[in-house]
PDB file of N, CA and C in Angstrom:
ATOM      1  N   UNK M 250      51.929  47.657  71.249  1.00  0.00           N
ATOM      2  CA  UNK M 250      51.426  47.767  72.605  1.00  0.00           C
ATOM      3  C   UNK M 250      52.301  48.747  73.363  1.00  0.00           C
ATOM      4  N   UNK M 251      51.779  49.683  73.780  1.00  0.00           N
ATOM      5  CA  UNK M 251      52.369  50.696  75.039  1.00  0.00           C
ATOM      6  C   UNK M 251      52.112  50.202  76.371  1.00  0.00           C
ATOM      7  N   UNK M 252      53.533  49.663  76.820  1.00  0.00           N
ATOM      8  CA  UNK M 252      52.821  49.042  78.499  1.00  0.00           C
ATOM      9  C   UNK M 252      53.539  49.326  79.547  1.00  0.00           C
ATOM     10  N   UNK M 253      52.806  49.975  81.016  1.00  0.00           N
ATOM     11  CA  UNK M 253      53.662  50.655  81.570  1.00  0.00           C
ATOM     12  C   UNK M 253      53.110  49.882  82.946  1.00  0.00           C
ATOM     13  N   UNK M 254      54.735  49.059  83.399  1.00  0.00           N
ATOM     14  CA  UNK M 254      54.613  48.487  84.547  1.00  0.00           C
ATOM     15  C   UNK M 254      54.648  49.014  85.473  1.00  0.00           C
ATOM     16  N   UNK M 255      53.905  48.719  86.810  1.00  0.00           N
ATOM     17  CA  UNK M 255      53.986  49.700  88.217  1.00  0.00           C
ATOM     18  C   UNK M 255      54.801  48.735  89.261  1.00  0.00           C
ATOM     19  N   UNK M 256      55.755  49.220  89.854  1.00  0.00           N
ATOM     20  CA  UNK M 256      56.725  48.806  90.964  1.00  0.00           C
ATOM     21  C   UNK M 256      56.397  48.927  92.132  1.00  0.00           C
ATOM     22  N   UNK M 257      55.457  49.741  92.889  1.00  0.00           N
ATOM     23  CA  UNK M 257      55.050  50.260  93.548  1.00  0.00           C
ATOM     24  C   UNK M 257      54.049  50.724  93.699  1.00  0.00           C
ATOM     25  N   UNK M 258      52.946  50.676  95.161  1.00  0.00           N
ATOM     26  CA  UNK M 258      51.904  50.994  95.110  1.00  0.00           C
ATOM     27  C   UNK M 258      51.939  52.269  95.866  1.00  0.00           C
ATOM     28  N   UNK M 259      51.132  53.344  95.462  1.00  0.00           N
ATOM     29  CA  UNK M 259      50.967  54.543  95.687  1.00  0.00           C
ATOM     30  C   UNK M 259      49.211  55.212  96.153  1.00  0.00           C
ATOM     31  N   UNK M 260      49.133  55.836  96.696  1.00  0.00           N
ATOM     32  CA  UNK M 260      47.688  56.046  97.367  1.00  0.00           C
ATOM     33  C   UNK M 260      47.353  56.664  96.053  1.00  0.00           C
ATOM     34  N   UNK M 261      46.229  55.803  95.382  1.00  0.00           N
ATOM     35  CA  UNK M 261      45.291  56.023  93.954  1.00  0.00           C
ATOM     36  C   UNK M 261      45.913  55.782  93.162  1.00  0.00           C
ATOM     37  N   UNK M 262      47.213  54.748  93.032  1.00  0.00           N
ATOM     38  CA  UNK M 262      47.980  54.123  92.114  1.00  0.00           C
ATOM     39  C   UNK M 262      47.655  52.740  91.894  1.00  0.00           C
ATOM     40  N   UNK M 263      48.370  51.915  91.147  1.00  0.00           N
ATOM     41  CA  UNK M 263      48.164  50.545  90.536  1.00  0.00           C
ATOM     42  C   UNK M 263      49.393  49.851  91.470  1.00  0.00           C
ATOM     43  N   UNK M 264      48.587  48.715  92.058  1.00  0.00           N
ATOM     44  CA  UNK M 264      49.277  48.101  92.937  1.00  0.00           C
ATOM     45  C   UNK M 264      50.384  47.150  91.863  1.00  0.00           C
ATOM     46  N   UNK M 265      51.393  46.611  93.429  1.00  0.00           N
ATOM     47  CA  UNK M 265      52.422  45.675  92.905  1.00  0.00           C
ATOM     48  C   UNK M 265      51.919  44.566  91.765  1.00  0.00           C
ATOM     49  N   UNK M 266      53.023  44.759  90.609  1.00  0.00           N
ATOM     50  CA  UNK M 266      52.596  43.381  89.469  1.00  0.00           C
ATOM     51  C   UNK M 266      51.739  43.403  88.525  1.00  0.00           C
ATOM     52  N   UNK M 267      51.378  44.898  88.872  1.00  0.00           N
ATOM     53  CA  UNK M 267      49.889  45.283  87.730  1.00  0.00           C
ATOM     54  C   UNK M 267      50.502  45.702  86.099  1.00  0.00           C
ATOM     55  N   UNK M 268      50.548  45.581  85.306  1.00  0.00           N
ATOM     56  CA  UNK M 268      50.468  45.812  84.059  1.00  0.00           C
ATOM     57  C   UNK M 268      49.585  46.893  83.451  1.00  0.00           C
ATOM     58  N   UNK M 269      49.474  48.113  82.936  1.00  0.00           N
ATOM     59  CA  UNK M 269      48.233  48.725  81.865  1.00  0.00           C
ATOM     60  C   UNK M 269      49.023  48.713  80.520  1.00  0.00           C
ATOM     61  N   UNK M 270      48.047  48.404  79.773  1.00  0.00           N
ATOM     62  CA  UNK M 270      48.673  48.886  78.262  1.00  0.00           C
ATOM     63  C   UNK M 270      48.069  49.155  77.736  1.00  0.00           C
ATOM     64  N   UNK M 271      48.116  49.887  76.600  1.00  0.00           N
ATOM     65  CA  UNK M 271      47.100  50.632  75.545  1.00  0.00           C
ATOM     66  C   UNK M 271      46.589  49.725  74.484  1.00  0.00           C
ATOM     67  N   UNK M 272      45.800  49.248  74.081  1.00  0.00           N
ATOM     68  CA  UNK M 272      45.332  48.541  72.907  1.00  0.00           C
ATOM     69  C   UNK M 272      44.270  48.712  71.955  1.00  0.00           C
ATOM     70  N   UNK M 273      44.401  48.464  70.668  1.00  0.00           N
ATOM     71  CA  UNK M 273      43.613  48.875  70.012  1.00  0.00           C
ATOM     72  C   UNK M 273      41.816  47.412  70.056  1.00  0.00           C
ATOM     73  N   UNK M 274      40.689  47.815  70.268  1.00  0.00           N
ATOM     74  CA  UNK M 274      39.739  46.832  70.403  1.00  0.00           C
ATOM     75  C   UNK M 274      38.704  47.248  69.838  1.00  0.00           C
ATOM     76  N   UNK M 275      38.548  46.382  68.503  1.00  0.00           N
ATOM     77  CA  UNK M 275      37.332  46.714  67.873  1.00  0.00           C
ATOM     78  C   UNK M 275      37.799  48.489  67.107  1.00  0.00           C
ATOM     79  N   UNK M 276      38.724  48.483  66.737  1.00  0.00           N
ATOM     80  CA  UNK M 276      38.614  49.563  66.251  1.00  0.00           C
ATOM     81  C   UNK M 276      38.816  51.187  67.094  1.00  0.00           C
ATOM     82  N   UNK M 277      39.264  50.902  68.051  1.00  0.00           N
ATOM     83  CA  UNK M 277      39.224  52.130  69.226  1.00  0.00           C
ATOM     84  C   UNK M 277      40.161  51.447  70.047  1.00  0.00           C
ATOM     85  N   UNK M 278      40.616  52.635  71.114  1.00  0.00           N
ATOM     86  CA  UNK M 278      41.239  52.650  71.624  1.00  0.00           C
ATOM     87  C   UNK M 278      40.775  52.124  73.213  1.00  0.00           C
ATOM     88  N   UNK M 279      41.688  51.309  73.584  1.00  0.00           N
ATOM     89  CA  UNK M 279      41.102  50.673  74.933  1.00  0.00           C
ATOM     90  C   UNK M 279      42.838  50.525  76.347  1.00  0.00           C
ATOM     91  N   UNK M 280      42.274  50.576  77.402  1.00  0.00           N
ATOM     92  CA  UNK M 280      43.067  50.191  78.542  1.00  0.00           C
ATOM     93  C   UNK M 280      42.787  49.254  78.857  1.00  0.00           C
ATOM     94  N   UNK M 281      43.960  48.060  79.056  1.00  0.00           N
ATOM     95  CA  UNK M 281      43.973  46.855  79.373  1.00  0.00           C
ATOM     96  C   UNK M 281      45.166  46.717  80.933  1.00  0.00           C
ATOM     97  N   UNK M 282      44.123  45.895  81.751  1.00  0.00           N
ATOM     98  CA  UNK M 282      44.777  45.775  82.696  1.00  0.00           C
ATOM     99  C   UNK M 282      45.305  44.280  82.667  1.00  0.00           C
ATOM    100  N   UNK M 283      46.270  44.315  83.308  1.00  0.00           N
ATOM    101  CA  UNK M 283      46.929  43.072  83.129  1.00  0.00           C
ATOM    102  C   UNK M 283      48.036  42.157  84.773  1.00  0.00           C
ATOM    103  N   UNK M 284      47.827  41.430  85.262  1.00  0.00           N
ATOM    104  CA  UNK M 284      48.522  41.120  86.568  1.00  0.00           C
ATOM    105  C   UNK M 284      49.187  39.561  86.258  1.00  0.00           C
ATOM    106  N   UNK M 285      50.551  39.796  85.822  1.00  0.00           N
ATOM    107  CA  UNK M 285      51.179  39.040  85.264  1.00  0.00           C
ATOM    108  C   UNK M 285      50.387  38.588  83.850  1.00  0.00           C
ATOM    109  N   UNK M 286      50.432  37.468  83.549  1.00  0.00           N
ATOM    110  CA  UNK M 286      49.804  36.966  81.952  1.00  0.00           C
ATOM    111  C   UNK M 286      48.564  37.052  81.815  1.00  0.00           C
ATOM    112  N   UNK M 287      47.690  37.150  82.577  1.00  0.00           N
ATOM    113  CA  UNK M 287      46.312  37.139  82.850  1.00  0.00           C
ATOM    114  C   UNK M 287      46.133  38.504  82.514  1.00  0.00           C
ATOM    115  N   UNK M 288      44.602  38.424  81.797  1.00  0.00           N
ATOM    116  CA  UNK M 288      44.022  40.479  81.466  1.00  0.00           C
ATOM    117  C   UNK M 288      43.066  40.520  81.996  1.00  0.00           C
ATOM    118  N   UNK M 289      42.942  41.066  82.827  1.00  0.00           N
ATOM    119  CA  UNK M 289      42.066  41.377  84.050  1.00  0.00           C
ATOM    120  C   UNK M 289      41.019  42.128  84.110  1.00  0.00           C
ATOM    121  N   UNK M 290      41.066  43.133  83.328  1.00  0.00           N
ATOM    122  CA  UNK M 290      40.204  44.414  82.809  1.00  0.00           C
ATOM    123  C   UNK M 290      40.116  44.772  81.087  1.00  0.00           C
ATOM    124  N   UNK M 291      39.083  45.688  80.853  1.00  0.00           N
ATOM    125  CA  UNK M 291      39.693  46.256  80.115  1.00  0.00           C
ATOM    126  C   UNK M 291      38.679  47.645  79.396  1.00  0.00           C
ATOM    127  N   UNK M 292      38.854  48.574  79.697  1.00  0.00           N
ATOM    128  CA  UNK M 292      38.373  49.816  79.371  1.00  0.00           C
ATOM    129  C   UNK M 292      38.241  50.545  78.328  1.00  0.00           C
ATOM    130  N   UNK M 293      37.237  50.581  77.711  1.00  0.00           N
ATOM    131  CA  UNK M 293      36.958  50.909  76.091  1.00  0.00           C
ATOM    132  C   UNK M 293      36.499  52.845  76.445  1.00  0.00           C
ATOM    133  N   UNK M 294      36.750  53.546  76.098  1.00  0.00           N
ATOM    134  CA  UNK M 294      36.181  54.913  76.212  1.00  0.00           C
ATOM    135  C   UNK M 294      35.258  55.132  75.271  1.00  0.00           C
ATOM    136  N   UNK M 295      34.167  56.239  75.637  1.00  0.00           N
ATOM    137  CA  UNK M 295      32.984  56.841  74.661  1.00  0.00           C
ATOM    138  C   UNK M 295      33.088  57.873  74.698  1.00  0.00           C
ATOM    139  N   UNK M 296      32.888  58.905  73.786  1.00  0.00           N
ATOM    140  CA  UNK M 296      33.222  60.005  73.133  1.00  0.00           C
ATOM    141  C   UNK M 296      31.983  60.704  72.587  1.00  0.00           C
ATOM    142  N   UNK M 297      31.385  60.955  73.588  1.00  0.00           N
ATOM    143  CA  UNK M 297      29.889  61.645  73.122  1.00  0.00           C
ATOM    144  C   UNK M 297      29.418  63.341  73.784  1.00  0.00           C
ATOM    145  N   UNK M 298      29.171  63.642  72.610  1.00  0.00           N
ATOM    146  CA  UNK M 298      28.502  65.458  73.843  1.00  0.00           C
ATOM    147  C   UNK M 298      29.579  65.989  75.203  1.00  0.00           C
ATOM    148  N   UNK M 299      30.895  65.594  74.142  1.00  0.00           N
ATOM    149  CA  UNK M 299      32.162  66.484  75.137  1.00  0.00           C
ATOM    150  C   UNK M 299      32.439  65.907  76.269  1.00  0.00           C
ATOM    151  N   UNK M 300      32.109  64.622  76.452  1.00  0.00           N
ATOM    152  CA  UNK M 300      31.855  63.909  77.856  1.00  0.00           C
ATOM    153  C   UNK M 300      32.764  62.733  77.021  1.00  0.00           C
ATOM    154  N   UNK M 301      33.460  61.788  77.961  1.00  0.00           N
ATOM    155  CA  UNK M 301      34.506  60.984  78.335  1.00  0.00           C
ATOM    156  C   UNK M 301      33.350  59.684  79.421  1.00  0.00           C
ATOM    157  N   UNK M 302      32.821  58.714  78.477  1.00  0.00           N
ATOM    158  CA  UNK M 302      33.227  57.716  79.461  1.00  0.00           C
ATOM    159  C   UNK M 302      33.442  56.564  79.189  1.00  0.00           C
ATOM    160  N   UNK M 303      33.783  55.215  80.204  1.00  0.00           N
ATOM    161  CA  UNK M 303      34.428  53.996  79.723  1.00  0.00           C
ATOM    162  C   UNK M 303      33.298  52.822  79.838  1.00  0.00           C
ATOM    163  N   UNK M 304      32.981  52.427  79.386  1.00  0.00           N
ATOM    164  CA  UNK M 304      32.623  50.377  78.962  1.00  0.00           C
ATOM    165  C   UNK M 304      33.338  50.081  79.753  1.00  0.00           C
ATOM    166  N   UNK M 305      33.341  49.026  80.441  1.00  0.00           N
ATOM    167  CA  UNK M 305      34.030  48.016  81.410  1.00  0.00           C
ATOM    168  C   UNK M 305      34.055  47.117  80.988  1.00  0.00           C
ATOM    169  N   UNK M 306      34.983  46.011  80.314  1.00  0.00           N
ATOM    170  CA  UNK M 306      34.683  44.669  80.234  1.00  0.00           C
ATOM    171  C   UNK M 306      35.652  43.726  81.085  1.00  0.00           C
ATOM    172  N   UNK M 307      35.357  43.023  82.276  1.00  0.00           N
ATOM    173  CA  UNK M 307      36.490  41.932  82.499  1.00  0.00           C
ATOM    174  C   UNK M 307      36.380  41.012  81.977  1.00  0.00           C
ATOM    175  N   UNK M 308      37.795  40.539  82.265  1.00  0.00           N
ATOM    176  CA  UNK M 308      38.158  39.850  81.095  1.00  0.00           C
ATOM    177  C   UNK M 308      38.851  38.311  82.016  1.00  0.00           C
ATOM    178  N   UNK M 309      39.082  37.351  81.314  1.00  0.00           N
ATOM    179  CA  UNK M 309      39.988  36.523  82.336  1.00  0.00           C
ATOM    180  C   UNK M 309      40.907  35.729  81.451  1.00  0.00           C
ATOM    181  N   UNK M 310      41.512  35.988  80.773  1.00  0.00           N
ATOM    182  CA  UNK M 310      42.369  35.628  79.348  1.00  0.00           C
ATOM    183  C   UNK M 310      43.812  35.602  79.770  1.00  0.00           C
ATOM    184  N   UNK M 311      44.881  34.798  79.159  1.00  0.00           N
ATOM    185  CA  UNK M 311      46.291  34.827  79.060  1.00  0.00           C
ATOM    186  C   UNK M 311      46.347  35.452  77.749  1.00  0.00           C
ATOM    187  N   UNK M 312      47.496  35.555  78.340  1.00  0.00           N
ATOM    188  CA  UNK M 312      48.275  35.911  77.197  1.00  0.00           C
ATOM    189  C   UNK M 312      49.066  35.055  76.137  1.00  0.00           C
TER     190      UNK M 312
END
């Protein structure tokens, strides 16, 4: 897991206590949001016709 905590909230940043980490789901690569033990989000990307976009799934899970 690659996980990069935010200290600080910044205008179009990840507020106080937020967690992202990189995870692998289903075989691909996904962003997982996380606010303390709880996973809050989590963002699967698609890779089609040079275009970039994400699946949304929330989530409401511990860790």
């Amino acid at each position: 897991m690659l996980g990069v905590s935010v200290a600080s909230r910044s205008p179009g940043g990840v507020a106080d206590g937020v967690m992202v980490s990189i995870e692998e789901v289903n075989g691909a690569p996904a962003l997982l949001g996380w606010v303390g033990p709880v996973l809050v989000g989590v963002l699967v990307p698609n890779i089609a016709d040079g275009r970039i976009t994400f699946d949304e799934f929330l989530a409401g899970s511990s860790r």
